[in-house]
Tab-separated table of C-alpha atoms in Angstrom:
chain	number	residue	atom	x	y	z
T	1	MET	CA	162.166	108.280	113.545
T	2	SER	CA	161.404	108.582	109.950
T	3	GLY	CA	159.423	106.158	107.906
T	4	LEU	CA	156.587	103.780	108.689
T	5	LYS	CA	156.782	100.788	110.989
T	6	LEU	CA	154.407	97.822	111.159
T	7	PRO	CA	154.001	95.232	113.575
T	8	THR	CA	154.761	91.992	111.644
T	9	GLU	CA	154.393	88.104	112.701
T	10	LYS	CA	156.434	85.586	110.914
T	11	HIS	CA	154.309	83.322	108.956
T	12	LEU	CA	155.353	79.495	108.357
T	13	MET	CA	154.050	77.845	105.392
T	14	LEU	CA	154.543	74.022	104.230
T	15	PHE	CA	154.420	73.096	100.689
T	16	SER	CA	154.808	69.593	99.152
T	17	GLY	CA	155.611	68.254	95.499
T	18	ARG	CA	153.749	65.198	94.347
T	19	ALA	CA	157.102	62.797	94.392
T	20	TYR	CA	156.126	61.732	98.442
T	21	PRO	CA	153.257	63.946	99.683
T	22	GLU	CA	152.619	61.281	102.538
T	23	LEU	CA	155.877	62.122	104.183
T	24	ALA	CA	154.945	66.210	103.800
T	25	GLN	CA	151.480	65.473	105.117
T	26	GLU	CA	153.069	63.611	108.298
T	27	ILE	CA	155.222	66.576	108.856
T	28	ALA	CA	152.321	68.816	108.557
T	29	ARG	CA	150.382	66.799	111.253
T	30	LEU	CA	153.200	66.817	113.856
T	31	MET	CA	153.854	70.758	113.500
T	32	ASP	CA	149.844	71.225	113.592
T	33	THR	CA	149.329	72.564	110.560
T	34	GLU	CA	148.147	72.039	107.112
T	35	LEU	CA	149.859	71.878	103.692
T	36	VAL	CA	149.312	74.681	101.113
T	37	PRO	CA	146.911	74.120	98.790
T	38	THR	CA	148.384	73.749	95.523
T	39	ARG	CA	147.446	73.235	91.858
T	40	HIS	CA	150.000	70.950	90.026
T	41	VAL	CA	149.389	70.053	86.416
T	42	THR	CA	151.699	67.856	83.868
T	43	TYR	CA	150.753	68.979	80.386
T	44	ALA	CA	150.503	66.157	77.506
T	45	ASN	CA	154.143	67.197	76.578
T	46	SER	CA	155.442	66.704	79.885
T	47	GLU	CA	155.933	70.526	81.156
T	48	ILE	CA	154.669	71.026	84.713
T	49	TYR	CA	152.791	74.129	85.938
T	50	VAL	CA	152.282	75.069	89.630
T	51	GLN	CA	150.042	77.545	91.390
T	52	TYR	CA	149.449	78.157	94.802
T	53	LEU	CA	145.816	78.730	96.008
T	54	GLU	CA	146.918	81.112	99.051
T	55	SER	CA	148.830	83.902	99.338
T	56	VAL	CA	152.212	83.250	100.296
T	57	ARG	CA	153.493	86.731	100.399
T	58	GLY	CA	155.935	87.631	103.321
T	59	SER	CA	155.998	83.679	104.330
T	60	ASP	CA	158.804	81.552	105.521
T	61	ALA	CA	158.429	78.951	103.037
T	62	PHE	CA	159.618	75.436	103.175
T	63	VAL	CA	159.338	73.233	99.947
T	64	ILE	CA	159.389	69.253	100.803
T	65	GLN	CA	160.232	67.136	97.661
T	66	SER	CA	161.547	63.709	98.072
T	67	HIS	CA	163.336	63.033	94.857
T	68	ALA	CA	162.214	59.318	93.785
T	69	ALA	CA	162.243	57.909	90.475
T	70	PRO	CA	161.625	59.673	88.092
T	71	VAL	CA	164.261	61.914	89.667
T	72	ASN	CA	164.315	64.297	87.008
T	73	GLU	CA	160.557	65.092	86.946
T	74	SER	CA	160.367	65.674	90.852
T	75	LEU	CA	163.488	67.757	90.688
T	76	MET	CA	161.893	70.123	88.040
T	77	GLU	CA	158.780	70.369	89.805
T	78	GLN	CA	160.464	71.486	92.990
T	79	LEU	CA	162.545	74.158	90.996
T	80	ILE	CA	159.515	75.375	89.713
T	81	MET	CA	157.446	75.766	92.907
T	82	ILE	CA	160.267	77.585	94.471
T	83	ASP	CA	160.299	80.131	91.326
T	84	ALA	CA	156.697	80.283	91.801
T	85	LEU	CA	157.174	81.299	95.380
T	86	LYS	CA	160.141	83.751	94.574
T	87	ARG	CA	158.007	85.611	92.166
T	88	ALA	CA	155.090	85.647	94.819
T	89	SER	CA	157.092	87.390	97.187
T	90	ALA	CA	157.818	84.792	99.917
T	91	LYS	CA	160.085	86.354	102.337
T	92	ARG	CA	162.597	83.045	102.780
T	93	ILE	CA	162.705	79.690	100.777
T	94	THR	CA	164.264	76.583	102.513
T	95	VAL	CA	164.256	73.583	100.180
T	96	VAL	CA	163.540	70.353	102.380
T	97	VAL	CA	165.028	67.318	100.165
T	98	PRO	CA	165.215	64.423	102.632
T	99	PHE	CA	167.050	62.753	99.773
T	100	TYR	CA	169.359	64.929	97.825
T	101	PRO	CA	169.242	64.380	94.286
T	102	TYR	CA	172.472	63.558	92.240
T	103	ALA	CA	174.574	63.376	95.482
T	104	ARG	CA	176.718	60.635	94.250
T	105	GLN	CA	177.893	62.785	91.399
T	106	ASP	CA	179.839	64.974	94.027
T	107	LYS	CA	183.069	64.717	92.337
T	108	LYS	CA	185.100	63.791	89.127
T	109	HIS	CA	186.400	60.402	88.912
T	110	LEU	CA	187.379	60.033	85.480
T	111	GLY	CA	188.255	62.961	82.586
T	112	ARG	CA	185.179	64.936	80.773
T	113	GLU	CA	182.570	63.921	83.704
T	114	PRO	CA	180.077	66.773	85.216
T	115	ILE	CA	179.891	67.477	89.073
T	116	SER	CA	176.161	66.987	88.946
T	117	ALA	CA	175.736	67.631	92.716
T	118	ARG	CA	176.803	71.015	92.069
T	119	LEU	CA	174.688	71.815	89.484
T	120	VAL	CA	171.697	70.994	91.466
T	121	ALA	CA	172.802	73.241	94.299
T	122	ASP	CA	173.130	75.926	91.722
T	123	LEU	CA	169.701	75.295	90.282
T	124	PHE	CA	168.232	75.626	93.701
T	125	ARG	CA	169.912	78.891	94.301
T	126	THR	CA	169.017	80.180	90.833
T	127	ALA	CA	165.430	79.232	91.295
T	128	GLY	CA	165.449	81.269	94.575
T	129	ALA	CA	166.067	78.984	97.487
T	130	ASP	CA	167.906	80.641	100.348
T	131	ARG	CA	168.279	77.509	102.528
T	132	ILE	CA	168.705	73.783	102.001
T	133	MET	CA	167.586	70.858	104.494
T	134	SER	CA	168.884	67.550	103.531
T	135	ILE	CA	169.409	64.060	105.482
T	136	ASP	CA	172.542	61.961	105.309
T	137	LEU	CA	174.182	63.599	102.232
T	138	HIS	CA	176.425	60.926	100.485
T	139	ALA	CA	179.380	63.486	100.627
T	140	ALA	CA	179.687	66.113	103.230
T	141	GLN	CA	181.358	68.198	100.832
T	142	ILE	CA	177.710	69.036	99.033
T	143	GLN	CA	177.368	71.367	101.943
T	144	GLY	CA	179.734	73.710	100.341
T	145	PHE	CA	178.148	73.628	96.821
T	146	PHE	CA	175.422	75.705	97.974
T	147	ASP	CA	175.932	79.775	98.576
T	148	GLY	CA	173.678	79.541	101.632
T	149	PRO	CA	173.009	77.847	105.102
T	150	VAL	CA	172.785	74.146	104.667
T	151	ASP	CA	171.128	72.186	107.596
T	152	HIS	CA	172.710	68.748	107.423
T	153	LEU	CA	170.814	66.052	109.348
T	154	TRP	CA	171.455	62.556	110.257
T	155	GLY	CA	169.219	59.583	110.007
T	156	LEU	CA	171.745	57.907	112.651
T	157	PRO	CA	169.647	58.729	115.852
T	158	VAL	CA	166.409	57.525	114.628
T	159	LEU	CA	167.958	54.199	113.425
T	160	ALA	CA	170.257	53.609	116.351
T	161	GLU	CA	167.282	54.162	118.920
T	162	TYR	CA	165.704	51.557	117.286
T	163	VAL	CA	168.432	48.977	117.138
T	164	LYS	CA	169.262	49.551	120.870
T	165	GLY	CA	165.889	48.608	121.486
T	166	LYS	CA	166.170	45.144	119.677
T	167	TYR	CA	169.322	44.006	119.684
T	168	ASP	CA	172.194	43.170	122.334
T	169	THR	CA	174.657	45.647	121.403
T	170	ASP	CA	177.560	43.732	123.469
T	171	GLU	CA	177.745	41.022	121.100
T	172	MET	CA	177.464	43.406	117.961
T	173	THR	CA	179.859	44.577	115.446
T	174	VAL	CA	179.171	47.666	113.383
T	175	VAL	CA	180.432	46.930	110.009
T	176	SER	CA	181.535	49.710	107.100
T	177	PRO	CA	180.521	48.105	103.724
T	178	ASP	CA	183.568	50.216	102.285
T	179	ALA	CA	186.553	52.451	103.331
T	180	GLY	CA	184.453	55.211	102.622
T	181	ARG	CA	182.001	54.642	105.018
T	182	VAL	CA	184.461	54.259	108.090
T	183	ARG	CA	183.526	57.659	109.601
T	184	LEU	CA	179.921	56.584	109.652
T	185	ALA	CA	180.413	53.348	110.974
T	186	ASP	CA	182.732	55.071	113.821
T	187	MET	CA	179.839	57.305	114.610
T	188	TRP	CA	177.396	54.233	115.096
T	189	THR	CA	180.155	52.693	117.253
T	190	ASP	CA	180.060	55.730	119.446
T	191	ARG	CA	176.547	55.514	119.683
T	192	LEU	CA	176.218	51.582	120.345
T	193	GLY	CA	179.378	51.185	122.150
T	194	SER	CA	180.390	48.357	119.779
T	195	ARG	CA	183.125	46.773	118.093
T	196	LEU	CA	184.006	48.358	114.564
T	197	ALA	CA	184.681	45.891	111.150
T	198	ILE	CA	185.472	46.961	107.472
T	199	ILE	CA	185.001	45.244	104.106
T	200	HIS	CA	187.316	46.036	101.683
T	201	LYS	CA	186.145	46.130	98.070
T	202	ARG	CA	187.022	47.009	94.567
T	203	ARG	CA	184.792	48.324	92.054
T	204	ASP	CA	185.248	48.484	88.288
T	205	PRO	CA	184.829	52.279	87.429
T	206	SER	CA	183.724	51.220	83.863
T	207	ILE	CA	180.797	49.067	84.781
T	208	ALA	CA	177.989	50.718	86.855
T	209	ASN	CA	176.531	48.745	90.146
T	210	THR	CA	179.546	45.954	90.328
T	211	VAL	CA	181.247	45.502	93.185
T	212	ALA	CA	183.865	42.713	94.256
T	213	VAL	CA	184.168	42.132	97.913
T	214	HIS	CA	187.694	41.109	98.888
T	215	GLU	CA	188.360	40.961	102.737
T	216	VAL	CA	186.668	41.616	106.179
T	217	VAL	CA	188.989	43.405	108.556
T	218	GLY	CA	187.798	43.070	111.924
T	219	ASP	CA	185.985	40.478	114.378
T	220	VAL	CA	182.911	39.257	113.365
T	221	GLU	CA	182.908	35.585	113.857
T	222	GLY	CA	179.966	34.659	116.348
T	223	ARG	CA	178.756	38.338	116.344
T	224	VAL	CA	175.714	40.164	115.170
T	225	CYS	CA	176.908	42.446	112.579
T	226	LEU	CA	175.221	45.537	111.679
T	227	LEU	CA	175.989	46.841	108.178
T	228	VAL	CA	175.526	50.584	107.898
T	229	ASP	CA	175.622	52.837	104.943
T	230	ASP	CA	173.669	55.814	103.822
T	231	MET	CA	171.407	54.543	101.177
T	232	ILE	CA	170.602	51.241	99.502
T	233	ASP	CA	170.040	51.259	95.623
T	234	THR	CA	170.361	48.308	93.468
T	235	ALA	CA	171.316	46.168	96.877
T	236	GLY	CA	174.274	44.492	95.158
T	237	THR	CA	176.977	45.887	97.346
T	238	ILE	CA	175.315	45.311	100.709
T	239	CYS	CA	173.948	42.098	100.284
T	240	LEU	CA	177.393	40.741	98.657
T	241	ALA	CA	178.953	42.425	102.035
T	242	ALA	CA	176.141	40.498	103.942
T	243	GLU	CA	176.804	37.026	102.357
T	244	ALA	CA	181.005	37.823	102.998
T	245	LEU	CA	180.205	38.217	106.864
T	246	LYS	CA	178.052	35.150	106.741
T	247	GLN	CA	180.680	33.046	105.106
T	248	ARG	CA	183.132	34.490	107.971
T	249	GLY	CA	180.945	33.310	110.989
T	250	ALA	CA	178.834	35.963	111.543
T	251	LYS	CA	175.845	34.807	113.750
T	252	LYS	CA	173.427	37.313	112.323
T	253	VAL	CA	173.399	39.963	109.937
T	254	ILE	CA	171.213	43.475	109.885
T	255	ALA	CA	171.641	46.493	107.988
T	256	ALA	CA	170.451	50.183	108.955
T	257	THR	CA	170.700	52.545	106.026
T	258	THR	CA	168.955	55.893	105.747
T	259	HIS	CA	167.569	55.996	102.167
T	260	PRO	CA	165.674	53.032	100.720
T	261	VAL	CA	166.251	54.186	97.009
T	262	LEU	CA	165.707	50.335	96.246
T	263	SER	CA	165.916	50.557	92.178
T	264	GLY	CA	165.667	47.456	89.967
T	265	PRO	CA	166.510	44.063	91.286
T	266	ALA	CA	167.034	45.616	94.781
T	267	ALA	CA	163.597	43.973	96.262
T	268	GLN	CA	164.258	40.778	95.348
T	269	ARG	CA	168.337	40.941	96.167
T	270	LEU	CA	167.090	41.747	99.804
T	271	ASN	CA	164.319	38.866	100.118
T	272	ASP	CA	167.089	36.334	98.822
T	273	SER	CA	170.215	37.808	100.952
T	274	ALA	CA	171.623	36.913	104.373
T	275	PHE	CA	169.754	39.588	105.959
T	276	GLU	CA	167.821	39.158	109.206
T	277	GLU	CA	166.375	42.609	109.268
T	278	VAL	CA	167.016	45.469	106.865
T	279	ILE	CA	166.251	48.902	108.562
T	280	VAL	CA	165.437	52.120	106.855
T	281	CYS	CA	163.796	55.443	107.274
T	282	ASN	CA	160.968	56.852	105.062
T	283	THR	CA	162.883	59.419	103.381
T	284	LEU	CA	161.679	58.018	100.139
T	285	PRO	CA	158.766	56.247	99.064
T	286	ILE	CA	158.928	52.210	98.703
T	287	ARG	CA	157.370	51.234	95.340
T	288	THR	CA	158.886	47.930	94.737
T	289	GLU	CA	157.510	45.534	92.375
T	290	VAL	CA	157.722	42.712	95.117
T	291	PRO	CA	157.249	43.579	98.703
T	292	VAL	CA	160.633	43.463	100.954
T	293	ASP	CA	159.976	40.765	103.701
T	294	LYS	CA	163.026	41.848	106.044
T	295	LEU	CA	162.218	45.549	105.526
T	296	THR	CA	161.744	47.734	108.621
T	297	VAL	CA	160.878	51.468	107.945
T	298	LEU	CA	161.418	54.186	110.634
T	299	SER	CA	159.885	57.492	110.490
T	300	ILE	CA	161.965	60.462	110.055
T	301	ALA	CA	159.156	62.859	109.984
T	302	PRO	CA	159.360	63.918	113.709
T	303	MET	CA	163.200	64.928	112.979
T	304	LEU	CA	162.078	66.988	109.867
T	305	ALA	CA	159.390	68.638	111.670
T	306	GLN	CA	161.825	69.539	114.796
T	307	ALA	CA	164.427	71.014	112.267
T	308	ILE	CA	161.748	73.014	110.300
T	309	HIS	CA	160.489	74.211	113.718
T	310	GLU	CA	164.061	75.297	114.935
T	311	VAL	CA	164.993	77.038	111.623
T	312	PHE	CA	161.447	78.890	111.732
T	313	GLU	CA	162.134	80.126	115.301
T	314	ASP	CA	165.742	80.826	114.449
T	315	GLY	CA	166.924	78.186	116.922
T	316	SER	CA	169.697	75.553	116.862
T	317	VAL	CA	169.115	72.708	114.661
T	318	THR	CA	172.793	71.299	115.876
T	319	LYS	CA	171.389	70.873	119.362
T	320	LEU	CA	168.888	67.854	117.838
T	321	PHE	CA	171.765	65.996	117.485
T	322	ARG	CA	173.946	66.481	120.881
């Protein structure tokens, strides 16, 4: 045989941006490894500089960044980290984005609008990413925006185990806050063996974050109602939904969502709401001006650590959700 053959071993390396290093550190602890020492600098004119303090040549690199506000800054930092890895000869680069940036801009609603979720996928690819790993994408078609493998994980198993351990699911009704989340609510009913209800709402497309709740379709009177969604942003929609359920005789209202975006008035709205408890995952850091008394935060790090291990070992990510 001509040529030279060398014995090689795969080398996993974890990298973290500055947006939410606590989550990356928890993942590293669970995987019994450490984050690669990295020098991050933001210059006076707001430009970002990244340098890795160890060799990354030939590594299977996982770049972890949670895109909390300011989203554009954290996104640019991750792109620069990917570019640095590519130019330093990393063998494979996986982008780990627990909360996918610009995911709500996944299609055109009006004329002359962008599809920014596709743009973000193109930016990751151009920077040098080979693979994307994310949790509860706002729209499933985002998986097709990236020209490469996309590992779409679910927060539902983590959230559902907590709900089953604390509440009686026999008296529970899973509620979809709008028609777009019915499929997610269906998955919850399959998991919990509960009934299903739907809230019909209309949104004014010309005014952001404004919703009018109209009808509740399903049996909610005297029931423990579980509102499920992929995220809570300003909390306007979900708090209106909780109030509508209470007005229709719900015994108790709780919420389970994966991403705690919690922008602007969200914290105060949740504190003043009809919710008994709001359950979220730690895909994003919670940095609200006032504490949310009703908030329960569950760790998504064990799932991410397992998924990263499966990708590194060329195993199956799908088996985590069977």
